[in-house]
mmCIF file of C-alpha atoms in Angstrom:
data_model
loop_
_atom_site.group_PDB
_atom_site.id
_atom_site.type_symbol
_atom_site.label_atom_id
_atom_site.label_comp_id
_atom_site.label_asym_id
_atom_site.label_seq_id
_atom_site.Cartn_x
_atom_site.Cartn_y
_atom_site.Cartn_z
ATOM 1 C CA MET A 1 11.733 -5.898 43.681
ATOM 2 C CA ASN A 2 12.115 -4.231 47.157
ATOM 3 C CA GLU A 3 15.702 -3.133 46.711
ATOM 4 C CA HIS A 4 14.782 -0.508 44.087
ATOM 5 C CA ASN A 5 13.660 2.813 45.495
ATOM 6 C CA ASP A 6 10.291 4.280 44.701
ATOM 7 C CA ILE A 7 11.339 6.449 41.787
ATOM 8 C CA LEU A 8 13.346 3.577 40.083
ATOM 9 C CA LYS A 9 10.401 1.134 40.604
ATOM 10 C CA ALA A 10 8.041 3.546 38.960
ATOM 11 C CA LEU A 11 10.615 4.195 36.209
ATOM 12 C CA ARG A 12 11.038 0.544 35.508
ATOM 13 C CA GLN A 13 7.389 0.029 35.255
ATOM 14 C CA GLN A 14 7.030 2.804 32.806
ATOM 15 C CA MET A 15 9.917 1.551 30.693
ATOM 16 C CA LYS A 16 8.248 -2.006 30.521
ATOM 17 C CA GLU A 17 5.016 -0.571 29.427
ATOM 18 C CA HIS A 18 6.789 1.412 26.677
ATOM 19 C CA ASP A 19 8.656 -1.718 25.691
ATOM 20 C CA GLN A 20 11.960 0.068 26.761
ATOM 21 C CA HIS A 21 13.187 -2.311 29.345
ATOM 22 C CA ASP A 22 16.667 -2.058 27.747
ATOM 23 C CA GLY A 23 16.703 1.698 28.027
ATOM 24 C CA PRO A 24 15.851 4.423 25.568
ATOM 25 C CA PHE A 25 18.507 3.608 22.969
ATOM 26 C CA HIS A 26 17.766 2.484 19.405
ATOM 27 C CA VAL A 27 19.500 0.028 17.182
ATOM 28 C CA PRO A 28 19.760 0.292 13.509
ATOM 29 C CA GLU A 29 17.282 -2.000 11.554
ATOM 30 C CA ASP A 30 18.767 -5.376 10.714
ATOM 31 C CA TYR A 31 21.696 -4.862 12.987
ATOM 32 C CA PHE A 32 21.285 -8.093 14.975
ATOM 33 C CA PRO A 33 20.532 -10.279 11.872
ATOM 34 C CA GLU A 34 23.780 -8.965 10.127
ATOM 35 C CA LEU A 35 26.004 -9.034 13.175
ATOM 36 C CA GLU A 36 26.527 -12.694 13.144
ATOM 37 C CA ASN A 37 27.801 -12.723 9.504
ATOM 38 C CA LYS A 38 30.044 -9.843 10.131
ATOM 39 C CA ILE A 39 31.796 -11.519 13.068
ATOM 40 C CA LEU A 40 32.026 -14.863 11.257
ATOM 41 C CA ALA A 41 33.557 -12.959 8.186
ATOM 42 C CA THR A 42 36.226 -11.379 10.492
ATOM 43 C CA VAL A 43 36.968 -14.590 12.241
ATOM 44 C CA SER A 44 37.157 -16.588 8.747
ATOM 45 C CA ASP A 45 39.439 -13.807 7.280
ATOM 46 C CA GLU A 46 41.813 -14.037 10.168
ATOM 47 C CA ALA A 47 41.764 -17.796 10.221
ATOM 48 C CA ALA A 48 42.220 -17.933 6.414
ATOM 49 C CA ALA A 49 45.202 -15.626 6.579
ATOM 50 C CA ASP A 50 46.962 -17.811 9.033
ATOM 51 C CA PRO A 51 45.356 -21.257 9.670
ATOM 52 C CA MET A 52 47.322 -21.937 12.632
ATOM 53 C CA ILE A 53 46.606 -18.593 14.331
ATOM 54 C CA PHE A 54 43.861 -19.835 16.633
ATOM 55 C CA THR A 55 45.239 -23.185 17.725
ATOM 56 C CA ASN A 56 47.545 -23.936 20.482
ATOM 57 C CA GLU A 57 50.113 -25.362 17.978
ATOM 58 C CA GLY A 58 49.964 -22.100 16.023
ATOM 59 C CA LYS A 59 50.504 -19.974 19.168
ATOM 60 C CA ARG A 60 53.729 -21.990 19.936
ATOM 61 C CA GLN A 61 55.071 -21.652 16.421
ATOM 62 C CA THR A 62 55.313 -17.820 16.439
ATOM 63 C CA PHE A 63 58.991 -18.069 17.509
ATOM 64 C CA THR A 64 61.602 -20.681 16.400
ATOM 65 C CA VAL A 65 64.635 -22.365 18.127
ATOM 66 C CA PRO A 66 67.811 -23.747 16.576
ATOM 67 C CA ASP A 67 67.596 -27.280 15.270
ATOM 68 C CA GLY A 68 68.360 -29.760 18.164
ATOM 69 C CA TYR A 69 68.089 -27.059 20.864
ATOM 70 C CA PHE A 70 65.754 -28.986 23.078
ATOM 71 C CA ASP A 71 67.746 -32.226 22.498
ATOM 72 C CA ASP A 72 70.927 -30.808 23.950
ATOM 73 C CA LEU A 73 69.438 -28.419 26.480
ATOM 74 C CA GLY A 74 69.353 -31.167 29.279
ATOM 75 C CA GLN A 75 72.833 -32.188 28.775
ATOM 76 C CA ASN A 76 74.176 -28.582 28.550
ATOM 77 C CA ILE A 77 72.431 -27.658 31.806
ATOM 78 C CA LEU A 78 73.805 -30.802 33.470
ATOM 79 C CA LYS A 79 77.365 -30.046 32.319
ATOM 80 C CA LYS A 80 77.078 -26.597 33.870
ATOM 81 C CA THR A 81 75.933 -28.013 37.296
ATOM 82 C CA THR A 82 78.494 -30.744 37.639
ATOM 83 C CA SER A 83 81.745 -29.091 36.477
ATOM 84 C CA PRO A 84 84.190 -28.473 39.287
ATOM 85 C CA ALA A 85 84.541 -25.099 40.681
ATOM 86 C CA SER A 86 87.734 -23.433 39.344
ATOM 87 C CA VAL A 87 90.061 -21.257 41.465
ATOM 88 C CA ARG A 88 91.446 -18.274 39.969
ATOM 89 C CA ARG A 89 94.697 -16.596 41.291
ATOM 90 C CA LEU A 90 94.552 -12.942 41.479
ATOM 91 C CA PHE A 91 98.403 -12.441 41.503
ATOM 92 C CA THR A 92 100.477 -14.634 39.421
ATOM 93 C CA SER A 93 103.938 -13.230 39.523
ATOM 94 C CA LYS A 94 106.358 -13.258 42.695
ATOM 95 C CA TRP A 95 106.557 -9.333 42.553
ATOM 96 C CA GLN A 96 102.816 -8.963 42.435
ATOM 97 C CA GLN A 97 102.493 -11.141 45.477
ATOM 98 C CA ILE A 98 105.204 -9.188 47.388
ATOM 99 C CA ALA A 99 103.498 -6.021 46.533
ATOM 100 C CA ALA A 100 100.018 -7.297 47.625
ATOM 101 C CA ALA A 101 101.554 -8.563 50.888
ATOM 102 C CA THR A 102 103.330 -5.160 51.429
ATOM 103 C CA ILE A 103 100.048 -3.233 51.019
ATOM 104 C CA THR A 104 98.180 -5.662 53.313
ATOM 105 C CA GLY A 105 100.831 -5.345 55.880
ATOM 106 C CA LEU A 106 100.788 -1.556 55.730
ATOM 107 C CA ILE A 107 96.976 -1.594 56.141
ATOM 108 C CA VAL A 108 97.235 -3.828 59.242
ATOM 109 C CA LEU A 109 100.038 -1.599 60.695
ATOM 110 C CA SER A 110 98.004 1.504 59.981
ATOM 111 C CA GLY A 111 95.164 -0.094 61.910
ATOM 112 C CA ILE A 112 97.350 -0.969 64.898
ATOM 113 C CA TYR A 113 98.840 2.581 64.873
ATOM 114 C CA TYR A 114 95.467 4.081 64.719
ATOM 115 C CA ARG A 115 94.265 1.955 67.642
ATOM 116 C CA GLU A 116 97.232 2.711 69.843
ATOM 117 C CA SER A 117 97.052 6.427 69.018
ATOM 118 C CA SER A 118 93.512 6.613 69.976
ATOM 119 C CA ASP A 119 93.846 4.541 73.088
ATOM 120 C CA SER A 120 90.621 5.090 75.113
ATOM 121 C CA ARG A 121 91.967 3.499 78.344
ATOM 122 C CA PRO A 122 92.150 5.945 81.400
ATOM 123 C CA ILE A 123 95.088 8.294 81.342
ATOM 124 C CA ALA A 124 96.517 6.873 84.546
ATOM 125 C CA ILE A 125 96.738 3.444 82.888
ATOM 126 C CA GLN A 126 97.949 4.735 79.503
ATOM 127 C CA ASN A 127 100.907 6.491 81.429
ATOM 128 C CA GLN A 128 101.951 3.175 82.977
ATOM 129 C CA PRO A 129 105.183 1.689 81.506
ATOM 130 C CA ASN A 130 104.453 -0.854 78.845
ATOM 131 C CA SER A 131 106.618 -3.884 78.503
ATOM 132 C CA THR A 132 105.842 -4.085 74.639
ATOM 133 C CA PRO A 133 107.531 -1.516 72.676
ATOM 134 C CA ALA A 134 104.946 0.972 71.234
ATOM 135 C CA ILE A 135 104.781 0.655 67.520
ATOM 136 C CA ARG A 136 104.629 4.504 67.036
ATOM 137 C CA ASN A 137 108.301 4.342 68.253
ATOM 138 C CA ILE A 138 109.381 2.430 65.074
ATOM 139 C CA SER A 139 110.230 4.313 61.962
ATOM 140 C CA VAL A 140 108.222 3.851 58.693
ATOM 141 C CA ASN A 141 111.408 2.554 56.939
ATOM 142 C CA GLU A 142 111.847 -0.071 59.603
ATOM 143 C CA LEU A 143 108.272 -1.221 59.349
ATOM 144 C CA THR A 144 108.450 -1.330 55.463
ATOM 145 C CA ASP A 145 111.439 -3.589 55.821
ATOM 146 C CA PHE A 146 109.799 -5.828 58.213
ATOM 147 C CA VAL A 147 106.727 -6.204 56.013
ATOM 148 C CA GLU A 148 108.980 -7.102 52.974
ATOM 149 C CA ASP A 149 110.891 -9.601 54.905
ATOM 150 C CA ALA A 150 107.564 -11.045 56.064
ATOM 151 C CA ALA A 151 106.354 -11.321 52.455
ATOM 152 C CA THR A 152 109.486 -13.171 51.536
ATOM 153 C CA GLY A 153 109.338 -15.467 54.628
ATOM 154 C CA ASN A 154 112.415 -14.020 56.127
ATOM 155 C CA ILE A 155 111.177 -12.586 59.499
ATOM 156 C CA LYS A 156 113.842 -11.892 62.178
ATOM 157 C CA GLY A 157 112.051 -13.145 65.346
ATOM 158 C CA ASN A 158 114.629 -11.503 67.560
ATOM 159 C CA ASP A 159 113.843 -7.951 66.263
ATOM 160 C CA LYS A 160 113.349 -6.362 69.586
ATOM 161 C CA LYS A 161 111.614 -3.179 68.051
ATOM 162 C CA ILE A 162 108.653 -5.147 66.326
ATOM 163 C CA PRO A 163 105.850 -6.169 68.703
ATOM 164 C CA LEU A 164 105.523 -9.852 69.232
ATOM 165 C CA THR A 165 101.919 -9.845 68.253
ATOM 166 C CA LEU A 166 102.825 -8.440 64.886
ATOM 167 C CA ILE A 167 105.524 -11.090 64.321
ATOM 168 C CA ASN A 168 102.984 -13.862 65.292
ATOM 169 C CA PHE A 169 100.509 -12.399 62.831
ATOM 170 C CA PHE A 170 102.875 -12.847 59.987
ATOM 171 C CA ASN A 171 104.242 -16.196 61.118
ATOM 172 C CA LYS A 172 100.698 -17.608 60.939
ATOM 173 C CA MET B 1 7.659 -16.969 20.548
ATOM 174 C CA GLU B 2 11.007 -17.038 22.285
ATOM 175 C CA ARG B 3 13.569 -18.863 20.571
ATOM 176 C CA SER B 4 15.265 -22.053 22.295
ATOM 177 C CA PHE B 5 18.940 -22.228 22.365
ATOM 178 C CA LEU B 6 21.345 -25.182 23.330
ATOM 179 C CA SER B 7 22.647 -25.025 26.833
ATOM 180 C CA ASP B 8 26.117 -23.457 27.532
ATOM 181 C CA ASP B 9 27.428 -27.025 28.185
ATOM 182 C CA GLU B 10 26.203 -28.308 24.952
ATOM 183 C CA LEU B 11 27.766 -25.447 23.071
ATOM 184 C CA LEU B 12 31.083 -25.834 24.709
ATOM 185 C CA LEU B 13 31.082 -29.485 23.663
ATOM 186 C CA LEU B 14 30.268 -28.608 20.142
ATOM 187 C CA PHE B 15 32.916 -25.746 20.198
ATOM 188 C CA ARG B 16 35.683 -28.189 21.225
ATOM 189 C CA ASP B 17 35.118 -30.428 18.271
ATOM 190 C CA PRO B 18 36.803 -28.873 15.015
ATOM 191 C CA VAL B 19 33.975 -30.152 12.764
ATOM 192 C CA THR B 20 31.326 -28.305 14.807
ATOM 193 C CA LYS B 21 33.319 -25.591 16.188
ATOM 194 C CA GLN B 22 32.073 -22.802 13.750
ATOM 195 C CA LYS B 23 28.397 -24.051 14.057
ATOM 196 C CA ALA B 24 28.700 -23.781 17.909
ATOM 197 C CA PHE B 25 30.310 -20.286 17.630
ATOM 198 C CA SER B 26 27.450 -19.199 15.479
ATOM 199 C CA GLN B 27 24.942 -20.267 17.987
ATOM 200 C CA VAL B 28 26.721 -18.620 20.899
ATOM 201 C CA ILE B 29 26.614 -15.306 18.917
ATOM 202 C CA ASP B 30 22.915 -15.936 18.296
ATOM 203 C CA LYS B 31 22.162 -16.743 21.994
ATOM 204 C CA TYR B 32 24.145 -13.811 23.500
ATOM 205 C CA LYS B 33 24.314 -11.039 20.889
ATOM 206 C CA GLU B 34 21.396 -8.965 22.282
ATOM 207 C CA LYS B 35 22.032 -9.298 25.868
ATOM 208 C CA LEU B 36 25.732 -8.431 25.423
ATOM 209 C CA TYR B 37 24.896 -5.654 23.039
ATOM 210 C CA TRP B 38 22.628 -3.850 25.475
ATOM 211 C CA HIS B 39 25.036 -4.295 28.396
ATOM 212 C CA ILE B 40 27.726 -2.782 26.243
ATOM 213 C CA ARG B 41 25.540 0.045 24.717
ATOM 214 C CA ARG B 42 24.495 1.155 28.255
ATOM 215 C CA MET B 43 28.163 1.532 29.120
ATOM 216 C CA VAL B 44 29.569 3.064 25.868
ATOM 217 C CA LEU B 45 26.344 4.865 24.844
ATOM 218 C CA ILE B 46 26.985 5.039 21.005
ATOM 219 C CA HIS B 47 25.883 2.433 18.701
ATOM 220 C CA GLU B 48 28.940 2.325 16.665
ATOM 221 C CA ASP B 49 31.246 2.046 19.768
ATOM 222 C CA ALA B 50 28.868 -0.779 21.000
ATOM 223 C CA ASP B 51 29.195 -2.507 17.767
ATOM 224 C CA ASP B 52 33.074 -2.473 17.764
ATOM 225 C CA VAL B 53 33.186 -3.560 21.269
ATOM 226 C CA LEU B 54 30.736 -6.438 20.857
ATOM 227 C CA GLN B 55 32.514 -7.753 17.829
ATOM 228 C CA ASN B 56 35.746 -7.719 19.834
ATOM 229 C CA VAL B 57 34.032 -9.629 22.630
ATOM 230 C CA PHE B 58 33.078 -12.455 20.282
ATOM 231 C CA ILE B 59 36.384 -12.499 18.432
ATOM 232 C CA LYS B 60 38.038 -12.771 21.892
ATOM 233 C CA MET B 61 35.807 -15.517 22.786
ATOM 234 C CA TRP B 62 36.638 -17.337 19.587
ATOM 235 C CA LYS B 63 40.234 -17.015 20.218
ATOM 236 C CA GLY B 64 40.147 -17.702 23.935
ATOM 237 C CA LEU B 65 37.615 -20.540 24.290
ATOM 238 C CA ASP B 66 40.209 -23.157 24.191
ATOM 239 C CA GLN B 67 41.706 -21.721 27.393
ATOM 240 C CA PHE B 68 38.237 -21.229 28.938
ATOM 241 C CA ARG B 69 38.124 -22.746 32.436
ATOM 242 C CA GLU B 70 35.139 -25.208 32.932
ATOM 243 C CA GLU B 71 34.394 -23.854 36.490
ATOM 244 C CA SER B 72 33.221 -20.607 35.100
ATOM 245 C CA LYS B 73 29.912 -20.364 33.149
ATOM 246 C CA LEU B 74 30.192 -19.299 29.514
ATOM 247 C CA TYR B 75 27.474 -16.661 30.232
ATOM 248 C CA SER B 76 29.531 -15.077 33.115
ATOM 249 C CA TRP B 77 32.750 -15.290 31.055
ATOM 250 C CA LEU B 78 31.116 -13.449 28.220
ATOM 251 C CA TYR B 79 29.689 -10.735 30.446
ATOM 252 C CA ARG B 80 33.039 -10.408 31.988
ATOM 253 C CA ILE B 81 34.819 -9.780 28.741
ATOM 254 C CA ALA B 82 32.095 -7.353 27.770
ATOM 255 C CA SER B 83 32.386 -5.369 30.979
ATOM 256 C CA ASN B 84 36.160 -5.230 30.710
ATOM 257 C CA GLU B 85 36.185 -4.345 27.046
ATOM 258 C CA SER B 86 33.535 -1.537 27.605
ATOM 259 C CA ILE B 87 35.649 0.090 30.414
ATOM 260 C CA THR B 88 38.798 -0.212 28.390
ATOM 261 C CA HIS B 89 37.090 1.302 25.346
ATOM 262 C CA LEU B 90 35.714 4.216 27.693
ATOM 263 C CA ASN B 91 39.093 4.797 29.164
ATOM 264 C CA ARG B 92 40.910 4.799 25.680
ATOM 265 C CA ILE B 93 38.450 7.550 24.484
ATOM 266 C CA LYS B 94 38.720 9.437 27.713
ATOM 267 C CA LYS B 95 42.421 9.497 27.329
ATOM 268 C CA GLN B 96 42.212 10.596 23.657
ATOM 269 C CA LYS B 97 39.987 13.383 24.709
ATOM 270 C CA GLN B 98 42.142 14.270 27.818
ATOM 271 C CA VAL B 99 39.230 13.674 30.197
ATOM 272 C CA GLU B 100 40.783 13.579 33.656
ATOM 273 C CA THR B 101 38.508 14.726 36.471
ATOM 274 C CA ASP B 102 35.104 13.231 37.574
ATOM 275 C CA GLU B 103 33.261 16.306 36.420
ATOM 276 C CA GLU B 104 35.113 16.202 33.015
ATOM 277 C CA ALA B 105 34.046 12.643 32.668
ATOM 278 C CA TYR B 106 30.373 13.366 33.567
ATOM 279 C CA SER B 107 30.381 16.090 30.953
ATOM 280 C CA PHE B 108 31.893 13.795 28.415
ATOM 281 C CA LEU B 109 29.372 11.125 28.942
ATOM 282 C CA GLU B 110 26.365 13.492 29.310
ATOM 283 C CA GLU B 111 27.263 14.985 25.874
ATOM 284 C CA LYS B 112 27.331 11.523 24.359
ATOM 285 C CA VAL B 113 23.822 10.806 25.788
ATOM 286 C CA LYS B 114 22.512 14.096 24.537
ATOM 287 C CA ALA B 115 24.071 13.431 21.087
ATOM 288 C CA ASP B 116 21.821 10.495 20.488
ATOM 289 C CA SER B 117 19.408 11.240 17.638
ATOM 290 C CA TYR B 118 16.389 9.893 19.724
ATOM 291 C CA PHE B 119 17.510 11.946 22.799
ATOM 292 C CA ASP B 120 14.518 13.727 24.386
ATOM 293 C CA ALA B 121 15.199 15.724 27.573
ATOM 294 C CA SER B 122 11.532 15.520 28.698
ATOM 295 C CA LYS B 123 11.428 11.784 28.714
ATOM 296 C CA VAL B 124 12.100 10.141 32.022
ATOM 297 C CA GLU B 125 14.035 7.316 30.493
ATOM 298 C CA TRP B 126 16.587 9.723 29.104
ATOM 299 C CA LYS B 127 16.709 11.527 32.484
ATOM 300 C CA LEU B 128 17.509 8.171 34.073
ATOM 301 C CA GLN B 129 20.430 7.651 31.643
ATOM 302 C CA LEU B 130 21.733 11.255 32.479
ATOM 303 C CA ALA B 131 21.517 10.237 36.204
ATOM 304 C CA ILE B 132 23.259 6.803 35.555
ATOM 305 C CA GLN B 133 26.407 8.781 33.981
ATOM 306 C CA ALA B 134 27.138 10.344 37.307
ATOM 307 C CA LEU B 135 27.985 7.059 38.639
ATOM 308 C CA PRO B 136 31.598 5.788 38.882
ATOM 309 C CA GLU B 137 32.244 2.994 36.192
ATOM 310 C CA GLN B 138 32.186 0.070 38.595
ATOM 311 C CA GLN B 139 28.840 1.235 40.274
ATOM 312 C CA LYS B 140 27.522 1.835 36.835
ATOM 313 C CA LEU B 141 28.108 -1.713 35.890
ATOM 314 C CA VAL B 142 26.526 -3.085 38.922
ATOM 315 C CA PHE B 143 23.496 -0.791 38.712
ATOM 316 C CA ASN B 144 22.934 -1.607 34.896
ATOM 317 C CA LEU B 145 23.423 -5.496 35.483
ATOM 318 C CA ARG B 146 20.951 -5.445 38.329
ATOM 319 C CA TYR B 147 18.303 -2.778 37.166
ATOM 320 C CA PHE B 148 18.159 -3.670 33.428
ATOM 321 C CA ASP B 149 19.261 -7.263 33.239
ATOM 322 C CA ASP B 150 17.924 -8.586 36.593
ATOM 323 C CA MET B 151 21.216 -10.486 37.027
ATOM 324 C CA PRO B 152 21.269 -12.353 40.406
ATOM 325 C CA TYR B 153 23.959 -11.115 42.767
ATOM 326 C CA GLN B 154 25.627 -14.574 42.790
ATOM 327 C CA GLU B 155 26.115 -14.403 38.944
ATOM 328 C CA MET B 156 27.211 -10.843 39.198
ATOM 329 C CA SER B 157 29.892 -11.822 41.621
ATOM 330 C CA GLU B 158 31.310 -14.319 39.088
ATOM 331 C CA VAL B 159 31.181 -11.716 36.317
ATOM 332 C CA LEU B 160 32.781 -8.866 38.316
ATOM 333 C CA GLY B 161 34.732 -10.885 40.817
ATOM 334 C CA VAL B 162 33.373 -9.053 43.851
ATOM 335 C CA SER B 163 31.727 -10.537 46.820
ATOM 336 C CA VAL B 164 27.842 -10.669 46.864
ATOM 337 C CA GLY B 165 27.775 -8.404 50.068
ATOM 338 C CA ALA B 166 29.792 -5.734 48.388
ATOM 339 C CA LEU B 167 27.752 -5.920 45.273
ATOM 340 C CA LYS B 168 24.556 -5.455 47.231
ATOM 341 C CA ALA B 169 26.059 -2.449 49.084
ATOM 342 C CA SER B 170 27.328 -1.083 45.679
ATOM 343 C CA TYR B 171 23.808 -1.367 44.120
ATOM 344 C CA HIS B 172 22.280 0.314 47.206
ATOM 345 C CA HIS B 173 24.674 3.226 46.847
ATOM 346 C CA ALA B 174 24.257 3.512 43.200
ATOM 347 C CA ALA B 175 20.269 3.475 43.308
ATOM 348 C CA LYS B 176 20.371 6.152 46.003
ATOM 349 C CA LYS B 177 22.799 8.369 43.992
ATOM 350 C CA VAL B 178 20.591 7.819 40.764
ATOM 351 C CA GLN B 179 17.329 8.847 42.901
ATOM 352 C CA ASP B 180 19.022 11.877 44.408
ATOM 353 C CA TYR B 181 20.318 13.001 41.058
ATOM 354 C CA LEU B 182 16.918 12.650 39.375
ATOM 355 C CA VAL B 183 15.326 14.550 42.232
ATOM 356 C CA ASN B 184 17.929 17.311 42.703
ATOM 357 C CA GLU B 185 19.528 17.962 39.384
ATOM 358 C CA LEU B 186 16.755 16.947 36.930
ATOM 359 C CA ASN B 187 13.706 18.027 39.174
ATOM 360 C CA PHE B 188 12.172 14.704 38.663
#
């Protein structure tokens, strides 16, 4: 065989001559004749302890399921996929709704206030007179009253102090 | 006179019939026990370890033959189980002995070779065994299958799941390392 280098070729030849083509290791006498019986005994012991252990049926029976589980499984899954989606109300009482609307309103107002106070327009434009009253000129109490009125659907559209965009937002 | 055995296909047919299953199993053991034993022994080195691994291989075969895929040969499948079981066994022992580096692994295997009651440092076949222990496990498998078993590369590819080209390269490197080791370390 050309792929073996010279030393390995010579070694191979030498081992063949000494009947050591499997290497220098020795096997106890009668090992091979007895091996088969040892393995068959092991396999028979395991099979005798549990005759189902080596069959596909046996492998499946390691675990159990409640009676009728597979009969009802299809129906149960189908029920879950076809039942209408339920809508859950977060706030059930009138006062909870008012409080939620108040908090939402305050968050919106804070956003508007922040935008106005950090106006990035050029100074010249910022200093021009504005036809819409600036929200920063309205007191917190007046804004809170407005948001509570909005929550109860009682907005006074003629309140000059409140910017029109804000009134439109709550009237939507 | 060399014994004649049934072909792998015939054995598989017999194995699938519950009436002839045990007889077929017995014949598979008879057909492959020596080949597999030597393959395992060259990897794990100690007879008792080889015996344990070989028995596991046949028991795994008994349990797994129902799931055996026809496109793979019984012979390749058994060699694959034997190779994997041998490496698993070696790794388990190395872990127990806290063998971590390549140097520690070589010393560990060298000791095993030298512990053999027939070991003779003056004999070339034992020198060859010491040189083989310096190979990484995968290269050792390739070298053993090719050098001792004369296994064709195509069959080796089925056993080890590696391409023929990669196996040829691996054998070439392994043979070079073994020769260098014999010359430089063992003054062959």
